[in-house]
């Protein structure tokens, strides 16, 4: 089964409605903007941890913010976790993906010196 098919016909109809409305709204946007454009046609069983790691790295190279990438990865991982629970995958390929250190915001060091 393709990721997009699973996300739209099973996760979106069975899992998403169980979440708070504000969470649903945010997840729909992340799914539409960050996940489906890349993962839609990938077969679930063909997604490896390396594929997810490369996708995360590419998001950073494209200039996406740390929190945006983290949120996108978090939703991807959640959808893939559901695929594991429903028997489409044996393990979640998003687990164990590494992220670069989050950079300190300007002024954060100055605040700690006081």
Short mmCIF file of C-alpha atoms in Angstrom, two decimals:
data_model
loop_
_atom_site.label_atom_id
_atom_site.label_comp_id
_atom_site.label_asym_id
_atom_site.label_seq_id
_atom_site.Cartn_x
_atom_site.Cartn_y
_atom_site.Cartn_z
CA UNK A 1 0.00 0.00 0.00
CA UNK A 2 1.23 3.49 -0.80
CA UNK A 3 1.93 5.92 2.03
CA UNK A 4 -0.53 8.45 0.58
CA UNK A 5 -3.30 5.88 0.31
CA UNK A 6 -2.73 4.72 3.89
CA UNK A 7 -2.48 8.27 5.26
CA UNK A 8 -5.62 9.50 3.51
CA UNK A 9 -7.92 6.47 3.71
CA UNK A 10 -6.96 4.93 7.05
CA UNK A 11 -4.94 7.27 9.27
CA UNK A 12 -6.90 10.38 8.33
CA UNK A 13 -10.29 8.69 8.79
CA UNK A 14 -9.56 6.46 11.81
CA UNK A 15 -6.85 8.20 13.86
CA UNK A 16 -7.00 11.93 13.07
CA UNK A 17 -10.61 12.36 14.31
CA UNK A 18 -9.55 11.08 17.76
CA UNK A 19 -7.23 14.08 18.27
CA UNK A 20 -8.02 17.59 19.50
CA UNK A 21 -9.40 19.89 16.79
CA UNK A 22 -6.38 22.20 16.97
CA UNK A 23 -4.06 19.21 16.56
CA UNK A 24 -6.13 17.92 13.63
CA UNK A 25 -5.83 21.28 11.90
CA UNK A 26 -2.05 21.43 12.35
CA UNK A 27 -1.56 17.81 11.25
CA UNK A 28 -3.66 18.30 8.12
CA UNK A 29 -1.42 21.21 7.12
CA UNK A 30 1.81 19.31 7.80
CA UNK A 31 0.49 16.29 5.90
CA UNK A 32 -0.52 18.37 2.89
CA UNK A 33 2.54 20.62 2.80
CA UNK A 34 5.42 18.42 3.99
CA UNK A 35 4.57 14.72 3.88
CA UNK A 36 2.34 13.94 0.93
CA UNK A 37 4.36 15.85 -1.69
CA UNK A 38 7.34 13.60 -0.97
CA UNK A 39 5.97 10.33 0.43
CA UNK A 40 2.58 9.98 -1.33
CA UNK A 41 3.64 7.35 -3.89
CA UNK A 42 6.15 5.45 -1.74
CA UNK A 43 5.03 1.96 -0.81
CA UNK A 44 5.00 1.68 2.97
CA UNK A 45 7.21 -1.42 2.91
CA UNK A 46 9.82 0.38 0.77
CA UNK A 47 10.40 3.22 3.28
CA UNK A 48 13.63 2.61 5.19
CA UNK A 49 15.25 4.47 8.07
CA UNK A 50 17.87 5.74 5.61
CA UNK A 51 15.11 7.14 3.37
CA UNK A 52 13.63 9.02 6.32
CA UNK A 53 17.10 10.22 7.42
CA UNK A 54 17.80 11.52 3.90
CA UNK A 55 14.41 13.26 3.81
CA UNK A 56 15.13 14.97 7.15
CA UNK A 57 18.57 16.06 5.93
CA UNK A 58 17.07 17.40 2.68
CA UNK A 59 14.50 19.43 4.65
CA UNK A 60 17.33 21.14 6.54
CA UNK A 61 19.29 21.74 3.32
CA UNK A 62 16.17 23.37 1.85
CA UNK A 63 16.25 25.84 4.73
CA UNK A 64 13.32 24.50 6.72
CA UNK A 65 13.36 25.50 10.37
CA UNK A 66 14.39 22.98 13.01
CA UNK A 67 10.93 22.86 14.62
CA UNK A 68 9.18 22.53 11.25
CA UNK A 69 11.35 19.54 10.34
CA UNK A 70 10.88 18.02 13.78
CA UNK A 71 7.09 18.43 13.57
CA UNK A 72 7.02 16.95 10.06
CA UNK A 73 9.14 13.99 11.16
CA UNK A 74 6.94 13.54 14.25
CA UNK A 75 3.80 13.25 12.16
CA UNK A 76 5.50 10.93 9.67
CA UNK A 77 6.63 8.75 12.56
CA UNK A 78 3.12 8.75 14.03
CA UNK A 79 1.54 7.69 10.75
CA UNK A 80 4.14 4.96 10.28
CA UNK A 81 3.56 3.81 13.88
CA UNK A 82 -0.11 3.39 13.00
CA UNK A 83 0.92 1.37 9.93
CA UNK A 84 2.87 -0.92 12.27
CA UNK A 85 -0.13 -1.23 14.60
CA UNK A 86 -2.39 -2.11 11.63
CA UNK A 87 0.04 -4.75 10.38
CA UNK A 88 1.36 -3.02 7.25
CA UNK A 89 4.90 -2.70 8.64
CA UNK A 90 6.90 -4.74 11.16
CA UNK A 91 8.88 -1.74 12.45
CA UNK A 92 8.65 2.03 12.23
CA UNK A 93 11.40 3.27 9.86
CA UNK A 94 11.22 6.79 11.32
CA UNK A 95 12.43 5.60 14.71
CA UNK A 96 16.08 6.32 15.44
CA UNK A 97 16.46 9.12 12.89
CA UNK A 98 19.09 11.66 13.99
CA UNK A 99 18.65 15.42 14.09
CA UNK A 100 21.30 18.12 14.20
CA UNK A 101 21.63 20.08 17.41
CA UNK A 102 19.08 22.84 17.68
CA UNK A 103 20.87 26.16 17.40
CA UNK A 104 20.59 28.60 20.26
CA UNK A 105 18.61 31.70 19.43
CA UNK A 106 20.51 34.95 19.41
CA UNK A 107 20.62 36.48 22.82
CA UNK A 108 20.30 33.15 24.61
CA UNK A 109 24.00 33.14 25.55
CA UNK A 110 23.82 36.75 26.73
CA UNK A 111 20.91 35.90 28.99
CA UNK A 112 22.81 33.03 30.64
CA UNK A 113 25.82 35.24 31.46
CA UNK A 114 23.83 37.49 33.77
#
